[in-house]
Coordinates of C-alpha atoms in Angstrom, one line a residue:
X1 CA 0.1 0.1 0.1
X2 CA 1.3 3.7 -0.8
X3 CA 2.4 5.1 2.7
X4 CA 3.2 8.5 1.0
X5 CA 3.2 10.3 -2.4
X6 CA 7.1 11.9 -2.5
X7 CA 7.2 11.6 -6.5
X8 CA 10.7 12.8 -6.6
X9 CA 12.2 9.8 -4.2
X10 CA 10.0 7.5 -5.8
X11 CA 11.3 8.6 -9.4
X12 CA 14.9 8.1 -7.8
X13 CA 14.2 4.7 -6.6
X14 CA 13.0 3.7 -9.9
X15 CA 16.0 5.2 -11.7
X16 CA 18.1 2.8 -9.2
X17 CA 15.8 -0.3 -9.4
X18 CA 16.3 -0.2 -13.5
X19 CA 20.1 0.4 -12.8
X20 CA 20.3 -2.6 -10.5
X21 CA 17.9 -5.0 -13.3
X22 CA 20.3 -3.9 -16.0
X23 CA 23.3 -5.4 -14.1
X24 CA 21.3 -8.3 -13.2
X25 CA 20.6 -8.9 -17.0
X26 CA 24.5 -8.2 -17.7
X27 CA 25.6 -10.6 -15.1
X28 CA 23.0 -13.2 -16.4
X29 CA 24.0 -12.8 -20.0
X30 CA 27.7 -13.4 -18.9
X31 CA 26.7 -16.6 -16.8
X32 CA 24.5 -18.1 -19.1
X33 CA 26.9 -17.9 -21.9
X34 CA 29.2 -20.1 -19.8
X35 CA 26.8 -22.5 -18.1
X36 CA 23.3 -24.1 -18.6
X37 CA 20.6 -21.1 -18.4
X38 CA 18.5 -23.5 -16.4
X39 CA 21.1 -23.7 -13.5
X40 CA 21.8 -20.0 -13.6
X41 CA 18.1 -19.3 -13.1
X42 CA 17.7 -21.8 -10.5
X43 CA 20.3 -20.3 -8.3
X44 CA 18.9 -16.8 -8.8
X45 CA 15.7 -18.1 -7.7
X46 CA 17.1 -19.9 -4.5
X47 CA 18.1 -16.5 -3.2
X48 CA 14.7 -14.7 -4.4
X49 CA 12.6 -17.4 -2.4
X50 CA 14.8 -16.8 0.7
X51 CA 14.1 -13.1 0.1
X52 CA 10.3 -13.3 -0.2
X53 CA 10.5 -15.9 2.8
X54 CA 12.2 -13.1 4.9
X55 CA 9.9 -10.3 4.1
X56 CA 6.6 -12.8 4.9
X57 CA 8.3 -13.8 8.1
X58 CA 8.3 -10.0 9.1
X59 CA 4.7 -9.4 8.3
X60 CA 1.8 -9.7 10.6
X61 CA 0.9 -13.2 10.7
X62 CA 4.1 -14.6 9.2
X63 CA 4.2 -17.3 6.5
X64 CA 1.1 -18.7 7.1
X65 CA -0.6 -15.4 6.4
X66 CA 1.6 -15.0 3.3
X67 CA 0.4 -18.4 1.7
X68 CA -3.0 -18.1 2.4
X69 CA -4.9 -18.0 -0.8
X70 CA -7.8 -19.0 -2.3
X71 CA -6.6 -19.0 -5.6
X72 CA -3.7 -21.7 -5.3
X73 CA -3.9 -22.9 -8.9
X74 CA -3.8 -19.4 -10.5
X75 CA -0.9 -18.3 -8.0
X76 CA 1.0 -21.4 -9.0
X77 CA 0.7 -20.8 -12.8
X78 CA 2.0 -17.0 -12.0
X79 CA 5.0 -18.3 -10.1
X80 CA 5.6 -21.2 -13.1
X81 CA 5.2 -18.9 -15.8
X82 CA 7.5 -16.2 -14.6
X83 CA 10.2 -18.7 -14.1
X84 CA 9.8 -20.2 -17.5
X85 CA 9.8 -16.3 -19.2
X86 CA 13.0 -15.5 -17.1
X87 CA 14.6 -18.7 -18.6
X88 CA 13.6 -17.6 -22.1
X89 CA 14.5 -14.2 -21.6
X90 CA 18.2 -15.1 -20.2
X91 CA 18.4 -17.3 -23.3
X92 CA 17.6 -14.3 -25.4
X93 CA 20.3 -12.4 -23.9
X94 CA 22.9 -14.9 -24.9
X95 CA 21.7 -15.4 -28.6
X96 CA 20.7 -11.7 -29.3
X97 CA 22.2 -9.7 -26.9
X98 CA 21.2 -6.8 -24.2
X99 CA 20.3 -4.6 -26.8
X100 CA 18.2 -6.2 -29.3
X101 CA 16.5 -8.5 -26.5
X102 CA 15.5 -5.6 -24.3
X103 CA 14.6 -3.5 -27.4
X104 CA 11.7 -6.1 -28.2
X105 CA 10.8 -6.8 -24.3
X106 CA 10.0 -3.4 -23.9
X107 CA 6.6 -3.9 -26.0
X108 CA 5.3 -6.0 -22.9
X109 CA 3.1 -3.0 -21.6
X110 CA 1.3 -2.7 -24.7
X111 CA 0.5 -6.5 -24.6
X112 CA -0.8 -5.6 -21.2
X113 CA -3.0 -3.1 -22.4
X114 CA -4.1 -5.1 -25.4
X115 CA -5.1 -8.2 -23.5
X116 CA -6.8 -6.5 -20.7
X117 CA -9.8 -6.2 -22.6
X118 CA -10.5 -9.7 -23.6
X119 CA -9.2 -11.3 -20.2
X120 CA -9.8 -8.6 -17.8
X121 CA -12.8 -7.0 -19.3
X122 CA -11.2 -3.6 -19.0
X123 CA -12.1 -0.9 -21.5
X124 CA -9.6 -0.1 -24.3
X125 CA -10.0 2.8 -26.3
X126 CA -9.2 4.0 -29.6
X127 CA -6.5 5.9 -28.7
X128 CA -4.8 3.0 -26.7
X129 CA -5.6 0.7 -29.6
X130 CA -3.5 3.4 -31.7
X131 CA -0.6 3.6 -29.5
X132 CA -0.6 -0.5 -29.3
X133 CA -0.5 -0.6 -33.1
X134 CA 2.4 1.8 -33.3
X135 CA 4.3 -0.1 -30.6
X136 CA 3.7 -3.4 -32.8
X137 CA 5.3 -1.4 -35.6
X138 CA 8.4 -0.5 -33.7
X139 CA 8.5 -4.2 -33.1
X140 CA 8.2 -5.1 -37.0
X141 CA 11.1 -2.7 -37.6
X142 CA 13.2 -4.3 -35.1
X143 CA 12.8 -7.6 -36.3
X144 CA 12.8 -7.0 -40.1
X145 CA 10.2 -9.6 -41.3
X146 CA 10.6 -10.0 -45.2
X147 CA 13.9 -7.8 -45.5
X148 CA 16.3 -10.6 -44.9
X149 CA 15.8 -14.2 -44.1
X150 CA 14.0 -14.2 -40.7
X151 CA 16.0 -15.4 -37.9
X152 CA 13.7 -17.1 -35.5
X153 CA 15.6 -16.5 -32.7
X154 CA 14.6 -12.8 -33.0
X155 CA 11.3 -13.9 -31.8
X156 CA 13.1 -15.2 -28.3
X157 CA 12.2 -11.7 -26.5
X158 CA 9.0 -11.3 -28.0
X159 CA 7.9 -14.6 -26.4
X160 CA 9.4 -13.5 -23.5
X161 CA 7.2 -10.2 -23.7
X162 CA 4.2 -12.1 -24.3
X163 CA 4.7 -14.4 -21.3
X164 CA 5.5 -11.8 -18.9
X165 CA 2.5 -9.4 -20.2
X166 CA 0.2 -12.7 -19.5
X167 CA 1.8 -12.9 -15.9
X168 CA 1.0 -9.1 -15.2
X169 CA -2.5 -9.9 -16.3
X170 CA -2.7 -12.7 -13.7
X171 CA -1.1 -10.7 -11.2
X172 CA -3.8 -8.1 -11.8
X173 CA -6.4 -10.9 -11.5
X174 CA -5.3 -12.3 -8.6
X175 CA -5.2 -8.9 -6.7
X176 CA -8.7 -8.9 -6.7
X177 CA -8.9 -11.6 -3.7
X178 CA -5.1 -11.6 -2.5
X179 CA -2.7 -9.2 -1.1
X180 CA 0.4 -8.3 -2.6
X181 CA 2.4 -9.9 -0.3
X182 CA 0.4 -13.0 -1.2
X183 CA 1.4 -12.9 -4.8
X184 CA 4.8 -12.1 -3.8
X185 CA 5.3 -15.1 -1.7
X186 CA 3.9 -17.3 -4.3
X187 CA 6.0 -15.9 -7.2
X188 CA 9.3 -16.7 -5.2
X189 CA 8.2 -19.8 -4.1
X190 CA 6.7 -21.6 -6.6
X191 CA 9.2 -20.4 -9.0
X192 CA 12.1 -21.4 -6.7
X193 CA 10.4 -25.1 -6.7
X194 CA 9.9 -25.4 -10.1
X195 CA 13.4 -24.1 -11.4
X196 CA 14.8 -26.8 -8.4
X197 CA 13.2 -29.6 -10.4
X198 CA 14.0 -28.4 -13.8
X199 CA 17.9 -27.0 -13.1
X200 CA 19.4 -29.5 -10.8
X201 CA 19.5 -32.0 -13.9
X202 CA 21.9 -29.4 -15.4
X203 CA 24.4 -28.5 -12.8
X204 CA 27.9 -27.8 -14.1
X205 CA 30.8 -26.9 -11.7
X206 CA 31.6 -23.1 -11.6
X207 CA 34.9 -21.3 -11.1
X208 CA 35.5 -19.7 -7.9
X209 CA 35.5 -16.1 -10.1
X210 CA 31.9 -16.8 -11.4
X211 CA 30.6 -18.0 -7.8
X212 CA 31.3 -14.2 -7.1
X213 CA 29.5 -13.3 -10.3
X214 CA 26.8 -15.5 -9.3
X215 CA 26.6 -14.0 -5.7
X216 CA 26.4 -10.6 -7.0
X217 CA 23.6 -11.8 -9.3
X218 CA 21.4 -12.8 -6.6
X219 CA 22.4 -9.9 -4.4
X220 CA 21.2 -7.7 -7.4
X221 CA 17.7 -9.6 -7.9
X222 CA 17.1 -9.2 -4.2
X223 CA 18.1 -5.4 -4.2
X224 CA 16.3 -4.6 -7.2
X225 CA 12.9 -6.3 -6.0
X226 CA 13.7 -4.3 -2.9
X227 CA 14.1 -1.1 -4.4
X228 CA 10.9 -1.8 -6.5
X229 CA 8.5 -2.4 -3.4
X230 CA 10.2 0.6 -1.5
X231 CA 9.4 2.4 -4.8
X232 CA 5.8 1.7 -4.9
X233 CA 5.4 2.5 -1.2
X234 CA 6.4 5.9 -1.4
X235 CA 4.9 7.0 -4.8
X236 CA 1.9 6.5 -6.9
X237 CA 2.6 3.5 -9.8
X238 CA 1.5 6.0 -12.7
X239 CA 4.2 8.7 -11.7
X240 CA 7.3 6.6 -11.7
X241 CA 6.4 3.5 -14.2
X242 CA 7.4 5.5 -17.3
X243 CA 11.1 5.6 -15.7
X244 CA 11.1 1.7 -15.6
X245 CA 11.9 2.1 -19.4
X246 CA 15.3 3.2 -18.5
X247 CA 16.4 0.0 -17.9
X248 CA 16.5 -0.5 -21.8
X249 CA 18.9 2.3 -21.7
X250 CA 21.0 1.1 -18.8
X251 CA 20.9 -2.6 -20.6
X252 CA 22.2 -1.3 -23.6
X253 CA 24.9 0.7 -22.3
X254 CA 26.0 -2.4 -20.5
X255 CA 25.9 -4.2 -23.7
X256 CA 27.8 -2.1 -25.8
X257 CA 30.5 -1.2 -23.3
X258 CA 31.2 -4.7 -21.9
X259 CA 29.9 -7.3 -24.5
X260 CA 30.9 -5.3 -27.4
X261 CA 27.3 -5.3 -29.1
X262 CA 26.0 -2.4 -31.5
X263 CA 22.6 -0.7 -31.9
X264 CA 21.5 -1.3 -35.3
X265 CA 19.5 1.7 -36.9
X266 CA 16.5 -0.1 -37.3
X267 CA 16.5 -1.2 -33.4
X268 CA 17.1 2.3 -32.3
X269 CA 13.6 3.4 -34.5
X270 CA 11.9 0.8 -33.5
X271 CA 12.9 1.0 -29.9
X272 CA 12.0 4.3 -29.7
X273 CA 8.3 3.9 -31.3
X274 CA 7.8 1.2 -28.7
X275 CA 8.6 3.5 -25.7
X276 CA 6.7 6.4 -26.9
X277 CA 3.9 4.3 -27.4
X278 CA 4.2 3.0 -23.9
X279 CA 4.5 6.2 -22.3
X280 CA 1.1 7.6 -24.2
X281 CA -0.4 4.4 -22.7
X282 CA 0.9 5.0 -19.1
X283 CA -0.5 8.4 -19.7
X284 CA -4.1 7.6 -21.0
X285 CA -4.5 5.2 -17.8
X286 CA -3.3 7.5 -15.6
X287 CA -5.7 10.0 -16.9
X288 CA -8.5 7.5 -16.8
X289 CA -7.7 6.4 -13.1
X290 CA -7.8 10.4 -12.1
X291 CA -11.4 10.7 -14.1
X292 CA -12.5 7.8 -11.9

């Protein structure tokens, strides 16, 4: 629940959150290029689960209260879907790089807006449909179907964006009955259980240096989620959410400086259209909330 509305502080926290998550993506890219993606995500989830359990223990009612839900199937599905999405996205980092993966992935708010009507019964006006259309033109500009032989791998971040959008819609759906703490608890615990069953078969010995990187990956994951929770505690989501697009900027800088990636002109133009369309969508949603 929002305890105050300190927008400048909230914006600062969101900027810090996007930077930390971008560093996490850079670490994921490095580790997943050296070791199996499933193992990397599994270890990351172990620390994430420990974090959500620690948060739950500090709340009133403890773990039992956090785990209590009338929607265990939907909550489990959310956790499984997010774990699968992370695996897909990390695989995309190793195949396409941070720049192109994030450029396509930034369309997920538009997918949420497009699917919120048929799935949640929310009203989507023609202006937001127009913004969604502009955003997908940006995706097509990045993917360039028909310009050359289409690279199937280019669709990986688009699949991840679709999965994350459905996860977001399920989160909004279960929020009608469950608290944020309950959803957060199920996300971490179910994802950890699923990734343990999936990832333990791909265990590989790691070098001491990469264990340090893995530790940093886990720390950035916990820190990023803590900053995000704190951000939404001090400021309205509509005021800070547009700054989440800075993760694309930070991830691109890391990809270019540390991994030698480049920004192709079509990627820059397409990403610009996607971000502009997403910002317009957030603006329209904020206007509608104020009107109600």
